[in-house]
Backbone as numpy.savetxt, mean C-alpha at the origin, in Angstrom:
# Nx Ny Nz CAx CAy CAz Cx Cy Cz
-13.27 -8.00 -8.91 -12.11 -7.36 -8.32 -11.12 -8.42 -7.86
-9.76 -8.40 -7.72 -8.65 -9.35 -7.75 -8.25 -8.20 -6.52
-7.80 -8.93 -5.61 -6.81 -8.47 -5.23 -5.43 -9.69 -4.49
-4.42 -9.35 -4.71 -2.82 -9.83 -4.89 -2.33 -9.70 -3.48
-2.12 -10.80 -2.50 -1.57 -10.58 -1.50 0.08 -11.49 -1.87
1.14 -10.85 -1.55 2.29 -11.45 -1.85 3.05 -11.00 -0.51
3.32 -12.43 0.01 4.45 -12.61 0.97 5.14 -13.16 1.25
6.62 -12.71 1.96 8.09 -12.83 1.76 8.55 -14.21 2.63
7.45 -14.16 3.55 7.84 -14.92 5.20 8.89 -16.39 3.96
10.11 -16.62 5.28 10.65 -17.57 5.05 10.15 -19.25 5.70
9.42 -18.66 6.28 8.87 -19.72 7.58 7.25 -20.55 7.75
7.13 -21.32 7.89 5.51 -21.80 8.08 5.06 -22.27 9.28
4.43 -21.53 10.08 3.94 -20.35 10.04 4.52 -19.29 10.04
4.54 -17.76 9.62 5.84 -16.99 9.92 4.41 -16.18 10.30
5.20 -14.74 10.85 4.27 -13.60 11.47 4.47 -12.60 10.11
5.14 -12.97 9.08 4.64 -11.87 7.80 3.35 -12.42 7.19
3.36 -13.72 7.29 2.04 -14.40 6.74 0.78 -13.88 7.43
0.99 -14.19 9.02 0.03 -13.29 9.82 -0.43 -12.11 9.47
0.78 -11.30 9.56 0.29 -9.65 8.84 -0.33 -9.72 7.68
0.07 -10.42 7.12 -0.20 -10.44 5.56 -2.07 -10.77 5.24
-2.05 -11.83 6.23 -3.55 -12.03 6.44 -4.51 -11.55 7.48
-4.27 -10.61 8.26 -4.98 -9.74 9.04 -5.01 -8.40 8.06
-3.96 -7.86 7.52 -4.10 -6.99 6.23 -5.06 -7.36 5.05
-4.90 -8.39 4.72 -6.13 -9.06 3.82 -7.74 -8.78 4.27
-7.95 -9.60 5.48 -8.92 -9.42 5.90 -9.26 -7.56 6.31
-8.52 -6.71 6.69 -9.15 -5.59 6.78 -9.29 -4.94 5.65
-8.79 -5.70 4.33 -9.23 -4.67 3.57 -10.73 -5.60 3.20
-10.82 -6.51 2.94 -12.11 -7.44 2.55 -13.30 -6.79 3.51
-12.90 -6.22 4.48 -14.46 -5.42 5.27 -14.51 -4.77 4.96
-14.18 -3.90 3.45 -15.08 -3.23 2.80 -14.84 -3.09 1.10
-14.34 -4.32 1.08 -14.35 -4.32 -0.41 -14.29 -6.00 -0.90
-15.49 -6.08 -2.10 -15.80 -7.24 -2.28 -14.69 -7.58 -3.29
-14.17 -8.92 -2.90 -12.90 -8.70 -4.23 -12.48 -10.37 -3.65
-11.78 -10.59 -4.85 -11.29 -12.24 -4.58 -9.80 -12.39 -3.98
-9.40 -12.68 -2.94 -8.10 -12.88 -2.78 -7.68 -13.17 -3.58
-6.16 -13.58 -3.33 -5.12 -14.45 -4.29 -3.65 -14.43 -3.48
-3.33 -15.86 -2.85 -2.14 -15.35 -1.82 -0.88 -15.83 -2.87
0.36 -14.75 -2.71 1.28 -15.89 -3.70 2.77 -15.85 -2.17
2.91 -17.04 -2.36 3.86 -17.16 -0.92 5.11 -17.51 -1.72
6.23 -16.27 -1.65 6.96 -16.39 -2.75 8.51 -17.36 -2.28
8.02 -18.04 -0.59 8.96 -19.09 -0.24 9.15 -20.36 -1.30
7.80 -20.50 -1.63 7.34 -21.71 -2.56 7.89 -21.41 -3.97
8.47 -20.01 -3.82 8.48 -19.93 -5.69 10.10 -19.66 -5.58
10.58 -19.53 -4.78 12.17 -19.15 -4.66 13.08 -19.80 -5.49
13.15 -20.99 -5.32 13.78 -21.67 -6.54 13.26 -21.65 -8.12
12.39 -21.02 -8.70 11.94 -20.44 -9.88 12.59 -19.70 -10.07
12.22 -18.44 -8.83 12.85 -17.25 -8.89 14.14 -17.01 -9.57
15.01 -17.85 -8.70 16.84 -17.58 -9.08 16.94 -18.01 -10.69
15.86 -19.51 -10.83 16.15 -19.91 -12.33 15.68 -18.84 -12.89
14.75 -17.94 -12.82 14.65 -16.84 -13.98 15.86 -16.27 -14.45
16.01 -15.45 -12.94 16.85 -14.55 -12.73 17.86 -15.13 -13.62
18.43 -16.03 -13.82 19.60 -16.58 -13.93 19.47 -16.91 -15.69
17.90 -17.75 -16.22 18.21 -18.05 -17.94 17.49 -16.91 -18.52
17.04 -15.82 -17.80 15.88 -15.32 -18.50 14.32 -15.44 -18.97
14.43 -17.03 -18.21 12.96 -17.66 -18.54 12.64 -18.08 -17.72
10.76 -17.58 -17.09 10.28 -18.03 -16.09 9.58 -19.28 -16.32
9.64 -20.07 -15.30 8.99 -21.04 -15.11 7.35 -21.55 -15.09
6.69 -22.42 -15.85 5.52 -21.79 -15.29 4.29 -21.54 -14.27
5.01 -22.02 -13.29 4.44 -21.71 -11.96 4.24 -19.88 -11.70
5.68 -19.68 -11.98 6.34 -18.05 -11.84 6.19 -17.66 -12.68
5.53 -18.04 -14.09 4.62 -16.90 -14.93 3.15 -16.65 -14.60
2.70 -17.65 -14.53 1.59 -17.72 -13.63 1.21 -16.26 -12.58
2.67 -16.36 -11.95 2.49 -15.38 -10.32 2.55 -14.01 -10.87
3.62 -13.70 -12.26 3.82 -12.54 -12.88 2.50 -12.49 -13.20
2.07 -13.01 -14.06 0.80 -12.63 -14.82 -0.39 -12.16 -13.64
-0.41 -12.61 -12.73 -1.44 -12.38 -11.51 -1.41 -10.62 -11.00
0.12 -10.53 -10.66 0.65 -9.40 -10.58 0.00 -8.19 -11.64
0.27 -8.72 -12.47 0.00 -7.57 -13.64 -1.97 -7.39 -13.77
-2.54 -8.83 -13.39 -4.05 -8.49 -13.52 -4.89 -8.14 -12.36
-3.51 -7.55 -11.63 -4.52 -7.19 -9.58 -5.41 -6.06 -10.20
-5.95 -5.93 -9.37 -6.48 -4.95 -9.21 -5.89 -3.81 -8.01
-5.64 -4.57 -7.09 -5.19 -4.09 -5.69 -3.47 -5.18 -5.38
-3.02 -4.46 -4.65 -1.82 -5.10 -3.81 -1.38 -5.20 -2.32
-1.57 -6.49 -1.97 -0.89 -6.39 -0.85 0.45 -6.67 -0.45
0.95 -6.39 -0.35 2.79 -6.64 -0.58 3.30 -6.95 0.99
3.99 -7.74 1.66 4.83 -8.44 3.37 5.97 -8.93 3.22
6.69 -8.47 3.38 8.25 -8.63 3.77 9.03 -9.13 5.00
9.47 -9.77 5.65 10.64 -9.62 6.69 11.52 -8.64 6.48
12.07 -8.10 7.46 13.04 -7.38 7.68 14.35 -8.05 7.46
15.71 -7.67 6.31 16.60 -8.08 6.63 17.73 -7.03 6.23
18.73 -7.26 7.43 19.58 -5.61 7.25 18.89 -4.57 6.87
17.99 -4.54 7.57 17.73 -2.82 7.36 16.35 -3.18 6.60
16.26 -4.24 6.01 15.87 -3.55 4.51 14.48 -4.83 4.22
14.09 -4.66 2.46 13.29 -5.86 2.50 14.34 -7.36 2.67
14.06 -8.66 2.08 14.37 -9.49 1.64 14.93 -9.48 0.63
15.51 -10.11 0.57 16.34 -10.49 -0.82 15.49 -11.48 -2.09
14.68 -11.97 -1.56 13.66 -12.89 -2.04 12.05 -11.80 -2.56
12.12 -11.40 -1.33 10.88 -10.10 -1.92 11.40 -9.33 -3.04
13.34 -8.73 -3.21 13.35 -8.01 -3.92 13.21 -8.79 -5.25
14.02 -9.92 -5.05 14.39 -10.93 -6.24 13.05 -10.98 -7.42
12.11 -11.24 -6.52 11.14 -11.36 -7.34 10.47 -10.09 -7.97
9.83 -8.66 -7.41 9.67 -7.65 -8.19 10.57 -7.12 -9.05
12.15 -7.65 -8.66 12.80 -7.17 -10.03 12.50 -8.19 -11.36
11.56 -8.69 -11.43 10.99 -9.76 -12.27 9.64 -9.20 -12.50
9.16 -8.37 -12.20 8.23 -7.65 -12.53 8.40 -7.02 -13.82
7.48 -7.27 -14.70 7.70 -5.65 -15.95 7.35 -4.51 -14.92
7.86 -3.63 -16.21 8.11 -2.19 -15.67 6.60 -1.20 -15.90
6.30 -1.94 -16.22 4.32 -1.59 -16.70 3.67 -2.30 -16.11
3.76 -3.27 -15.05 2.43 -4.52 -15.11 1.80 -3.70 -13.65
2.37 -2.85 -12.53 1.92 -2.46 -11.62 1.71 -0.99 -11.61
1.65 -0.31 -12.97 1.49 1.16 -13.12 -0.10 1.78 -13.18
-0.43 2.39 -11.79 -1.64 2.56 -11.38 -2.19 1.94 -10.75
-1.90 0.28 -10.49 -2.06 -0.16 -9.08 -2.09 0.25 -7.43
-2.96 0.09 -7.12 -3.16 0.70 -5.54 -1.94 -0.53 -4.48
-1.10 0.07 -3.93 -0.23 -1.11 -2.50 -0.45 -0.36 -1.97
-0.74 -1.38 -0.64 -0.54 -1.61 0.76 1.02 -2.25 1.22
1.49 -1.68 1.60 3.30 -2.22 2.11 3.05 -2.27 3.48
3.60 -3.88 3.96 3.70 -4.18 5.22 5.39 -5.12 5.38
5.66 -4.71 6.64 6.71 -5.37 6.98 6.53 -6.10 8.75
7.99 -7.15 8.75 7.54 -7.58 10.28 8.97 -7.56 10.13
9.43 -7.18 11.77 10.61 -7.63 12.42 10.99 -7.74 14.20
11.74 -7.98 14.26 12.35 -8.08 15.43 12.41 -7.20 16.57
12.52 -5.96 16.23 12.37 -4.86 16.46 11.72 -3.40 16.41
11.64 -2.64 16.92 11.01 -1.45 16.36 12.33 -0.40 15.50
13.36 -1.05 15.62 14.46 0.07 15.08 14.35 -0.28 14.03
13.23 -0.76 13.07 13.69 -0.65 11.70 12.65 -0.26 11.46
11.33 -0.19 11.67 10.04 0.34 11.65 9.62 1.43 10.31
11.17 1.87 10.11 11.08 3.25 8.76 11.32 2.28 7.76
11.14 1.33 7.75 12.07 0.21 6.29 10.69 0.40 5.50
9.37 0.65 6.03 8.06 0.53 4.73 8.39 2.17 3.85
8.93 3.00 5.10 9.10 4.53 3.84 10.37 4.67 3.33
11.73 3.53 4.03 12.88 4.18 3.25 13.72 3.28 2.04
12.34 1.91 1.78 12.72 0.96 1.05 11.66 0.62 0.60
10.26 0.36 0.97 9.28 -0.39 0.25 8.69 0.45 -0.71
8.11 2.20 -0.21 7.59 2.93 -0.76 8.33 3.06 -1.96
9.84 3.33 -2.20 10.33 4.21 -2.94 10.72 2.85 -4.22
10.63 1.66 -3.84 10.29 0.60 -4.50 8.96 0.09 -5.75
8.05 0.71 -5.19 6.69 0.82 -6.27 6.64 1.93 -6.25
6.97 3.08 -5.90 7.05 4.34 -6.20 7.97 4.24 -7.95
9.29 3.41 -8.03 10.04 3.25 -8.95 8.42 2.86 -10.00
7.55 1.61 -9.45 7.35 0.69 -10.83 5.90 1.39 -10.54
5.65 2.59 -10.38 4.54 3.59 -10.73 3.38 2.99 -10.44
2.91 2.74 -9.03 2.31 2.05 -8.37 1.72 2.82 -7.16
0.88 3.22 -7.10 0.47 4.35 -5.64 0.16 3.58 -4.27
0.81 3.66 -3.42 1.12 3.17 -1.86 0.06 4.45 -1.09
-0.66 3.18 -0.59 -1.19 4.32 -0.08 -0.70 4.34 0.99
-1.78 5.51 2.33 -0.44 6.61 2.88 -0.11 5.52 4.22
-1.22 4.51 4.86 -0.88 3.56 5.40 0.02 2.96 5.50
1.38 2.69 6.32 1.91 1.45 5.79 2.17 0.37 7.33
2.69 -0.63 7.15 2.39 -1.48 8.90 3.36 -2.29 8.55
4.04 -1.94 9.85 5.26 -2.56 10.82 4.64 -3.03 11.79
5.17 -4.26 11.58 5.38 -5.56 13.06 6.30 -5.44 13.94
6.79 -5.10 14.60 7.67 -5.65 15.84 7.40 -6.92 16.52
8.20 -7.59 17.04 7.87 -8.96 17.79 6.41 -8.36 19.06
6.91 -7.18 19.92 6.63 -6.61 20.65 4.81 -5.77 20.19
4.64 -6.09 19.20 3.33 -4.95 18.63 2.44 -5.96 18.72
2.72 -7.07 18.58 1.88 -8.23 18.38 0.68 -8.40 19.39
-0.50 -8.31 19.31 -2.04 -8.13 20.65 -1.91 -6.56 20.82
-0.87 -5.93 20.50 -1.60 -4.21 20.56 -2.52 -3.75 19.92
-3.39 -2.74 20.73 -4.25 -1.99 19.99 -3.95 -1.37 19.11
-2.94 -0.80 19.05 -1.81 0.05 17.94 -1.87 -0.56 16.79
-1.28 -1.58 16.88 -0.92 -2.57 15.35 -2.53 -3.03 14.89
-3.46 -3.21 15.87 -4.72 -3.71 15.03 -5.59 -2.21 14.65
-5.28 -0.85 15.13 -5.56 0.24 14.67 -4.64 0.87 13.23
-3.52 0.40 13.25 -3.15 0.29 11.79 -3.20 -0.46 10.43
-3.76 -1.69 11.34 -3.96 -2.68 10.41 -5.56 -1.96 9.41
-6.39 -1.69 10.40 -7.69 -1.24 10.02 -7.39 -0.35 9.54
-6.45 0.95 9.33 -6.86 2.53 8.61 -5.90 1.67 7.29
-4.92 1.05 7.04 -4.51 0.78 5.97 -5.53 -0.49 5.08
-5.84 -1.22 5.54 -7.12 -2.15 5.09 -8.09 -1.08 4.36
-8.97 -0.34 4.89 -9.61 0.67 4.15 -9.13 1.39 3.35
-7.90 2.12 3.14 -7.40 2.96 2.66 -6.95 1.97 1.32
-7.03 1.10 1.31 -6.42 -0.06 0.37 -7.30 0.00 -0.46
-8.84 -0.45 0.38 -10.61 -0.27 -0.30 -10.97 0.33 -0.92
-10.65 1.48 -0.64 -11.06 3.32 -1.29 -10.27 3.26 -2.45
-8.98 2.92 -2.22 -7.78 3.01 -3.73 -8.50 2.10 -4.82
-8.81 1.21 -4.83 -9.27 0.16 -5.40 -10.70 0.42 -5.96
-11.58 1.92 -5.03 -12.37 2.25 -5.80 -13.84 1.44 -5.12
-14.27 0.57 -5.06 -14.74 -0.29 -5.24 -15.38 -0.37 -3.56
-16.01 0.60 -2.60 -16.43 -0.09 -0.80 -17.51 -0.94 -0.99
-17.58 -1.85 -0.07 -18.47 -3.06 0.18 -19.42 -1.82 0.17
-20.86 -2.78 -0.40 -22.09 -2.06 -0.07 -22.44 -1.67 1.56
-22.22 -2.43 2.58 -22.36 -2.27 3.63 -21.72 -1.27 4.67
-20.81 -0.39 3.65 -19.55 0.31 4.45 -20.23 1.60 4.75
-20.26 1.94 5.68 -20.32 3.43 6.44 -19.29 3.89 6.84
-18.88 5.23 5.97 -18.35 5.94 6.68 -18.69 6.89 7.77
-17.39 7.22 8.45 -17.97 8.01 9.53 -18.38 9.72 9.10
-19.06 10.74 10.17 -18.67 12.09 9.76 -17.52 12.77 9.78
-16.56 11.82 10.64 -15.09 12.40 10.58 -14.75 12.12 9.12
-14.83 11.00 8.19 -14.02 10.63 7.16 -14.71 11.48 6.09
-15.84 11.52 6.31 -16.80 12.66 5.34 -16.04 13.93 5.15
-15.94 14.33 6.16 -15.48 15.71 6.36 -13.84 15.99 5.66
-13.10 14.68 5.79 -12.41 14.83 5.52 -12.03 14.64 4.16
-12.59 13.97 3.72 -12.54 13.96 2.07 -13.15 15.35 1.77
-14.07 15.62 1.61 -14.44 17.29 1.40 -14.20 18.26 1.89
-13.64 18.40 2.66 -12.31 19.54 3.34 -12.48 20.28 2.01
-12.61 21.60 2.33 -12.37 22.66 1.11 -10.18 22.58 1.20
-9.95 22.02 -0.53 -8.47 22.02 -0.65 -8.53 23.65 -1.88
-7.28 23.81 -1.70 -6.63 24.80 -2.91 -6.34 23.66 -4.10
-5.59 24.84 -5.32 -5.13 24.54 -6.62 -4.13 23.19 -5.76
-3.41 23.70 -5.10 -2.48 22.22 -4.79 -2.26 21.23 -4.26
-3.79 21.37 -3.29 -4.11 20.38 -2.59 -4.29 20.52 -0.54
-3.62 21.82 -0.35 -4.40 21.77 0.56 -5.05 22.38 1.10
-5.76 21.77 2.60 -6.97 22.17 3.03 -6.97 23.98 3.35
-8.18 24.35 2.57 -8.33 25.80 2.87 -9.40 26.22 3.50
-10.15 27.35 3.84 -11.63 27.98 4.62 -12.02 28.22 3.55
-11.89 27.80 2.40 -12.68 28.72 0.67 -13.86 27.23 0.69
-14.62 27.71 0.78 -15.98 26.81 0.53 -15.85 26.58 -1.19
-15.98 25.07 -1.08 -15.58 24.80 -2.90 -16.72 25.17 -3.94
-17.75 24.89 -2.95 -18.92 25.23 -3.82 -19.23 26.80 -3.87
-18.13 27.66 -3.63 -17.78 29.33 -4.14 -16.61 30.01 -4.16
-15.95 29.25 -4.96 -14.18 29.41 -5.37 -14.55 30.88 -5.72
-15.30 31.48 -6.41 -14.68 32.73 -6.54 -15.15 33.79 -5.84
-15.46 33.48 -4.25 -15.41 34.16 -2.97 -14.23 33.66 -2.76
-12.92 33.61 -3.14 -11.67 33.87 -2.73 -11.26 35.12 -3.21
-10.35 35.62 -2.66 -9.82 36.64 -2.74 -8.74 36.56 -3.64
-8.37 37.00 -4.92 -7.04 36.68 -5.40 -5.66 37.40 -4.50
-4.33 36.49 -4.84 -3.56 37.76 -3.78 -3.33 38.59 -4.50
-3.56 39.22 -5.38 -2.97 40.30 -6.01 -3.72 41.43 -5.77
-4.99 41.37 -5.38 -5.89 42.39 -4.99 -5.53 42.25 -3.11
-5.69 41.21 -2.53 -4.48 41.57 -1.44 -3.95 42.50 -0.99
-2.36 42.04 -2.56 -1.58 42.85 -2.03 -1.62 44.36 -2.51
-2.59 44.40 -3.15 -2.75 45.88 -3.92 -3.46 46.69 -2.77
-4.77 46.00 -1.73 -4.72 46.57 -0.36 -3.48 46.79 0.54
-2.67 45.76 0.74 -1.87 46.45 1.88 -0.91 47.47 1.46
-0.50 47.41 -0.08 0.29 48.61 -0.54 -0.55 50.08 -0.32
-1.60 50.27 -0.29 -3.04 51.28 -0.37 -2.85 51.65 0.83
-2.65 50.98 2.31 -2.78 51.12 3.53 -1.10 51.56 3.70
């Protein structure tokens, strides 16, 4: 198992790197798999030369090709205007349009604030959502201010797992709980959600058409 941690931080040490590697590590407690960090400060000047002759370098084919053989993704950004990086974007628009289709991400961001906190659903998601990539439902914001909260290390952990599960693959050692049991087998409908129809006797449901053929009767 591969899994792809890629982050934006401009800085050494930066606190996206942090996230980036406390996200790492929660997903590694329950899934055996080889890192791979690509710190795309180091590749920035590649970057623009792509961008710019059409031909990557080969450091930055290297990082593409990695991309395309994850298994899993971890993706960290800074916050800038609103939004990702310009450097985070620079580089997935250097992505093929196939190399992350069916890949499991994890999207994390850090900033300054909590007023941007929506930047993982109103820019990162809809970003590998484009390059057909499933995010799972996790995603983690930094604030300067989140940093030693219980909060941020309780999100760090449900997205770390949720990363695990996508990927298929839980450490032998992983227990789940009876809450998470339950919740994966939740009796769902045709569309997915949770119903009282016991799955193991779908046709002790009632169709509505016999329903409504009672309340017309009454």
């Amino acid at each position: 198992m591969k899994l792809l941690v890629v982050t934006a931080g401009l800085r050494s040490p930066s606190s996206t790197r942090l996230l980036a590697d406390r996200l790492t590590a929660a997903t590694l407690d329950h899934l055996d798999a080889e890192p791979v960090v690509l710190e795309l400060r180091e590749l920035a000047t590649r970057i623009a030369q792509h961008l710019v002759t059409g031909f990557p370098p080969v450091e930055l084919a290297a990082a593409l090709d990695a991309v395309a053989a994850a298994d899993g993704l971890i993706a960290v950004t800074p916050v800038f205007a609103a939004s990702y990086s310009g450097l985070f974007k620079s580089f997935f628009d250097l992505i093929d349009k196939d190399a992350l289709t069916g890949t499991p991400v994890l999207v994390g961001a850090t900033g300054g604030t909590a007023r941007h906190s929506l930047v993982t659903e109103h820019a990162m998601r809809p970003l590998f959502t484009h390059l057909r990539a499933p995010v799972v439902p996790t995603a983690v914001y930094a604030a300067s201010e989140d940093w030693g909260e219980e909060g941020l290390a309780q999100r760090i952990t449900r997205a770390g797992t949720e990363l695990a599960r996508a990927m298929g693959h839980p450490h032998p050692t992983t227990r789940e709980t009876d809450t998470d049991n339950a919740a994966a087998f939740a009796p769902r409908s045709p569309t997915g959600a949770i119903t009282s129809t016991d799955p193991a006797n779908r046709l002790g449901a009632v169709p509505f058409a016999r329903r409504l053929a009672a309340l017309q009767a009454d």
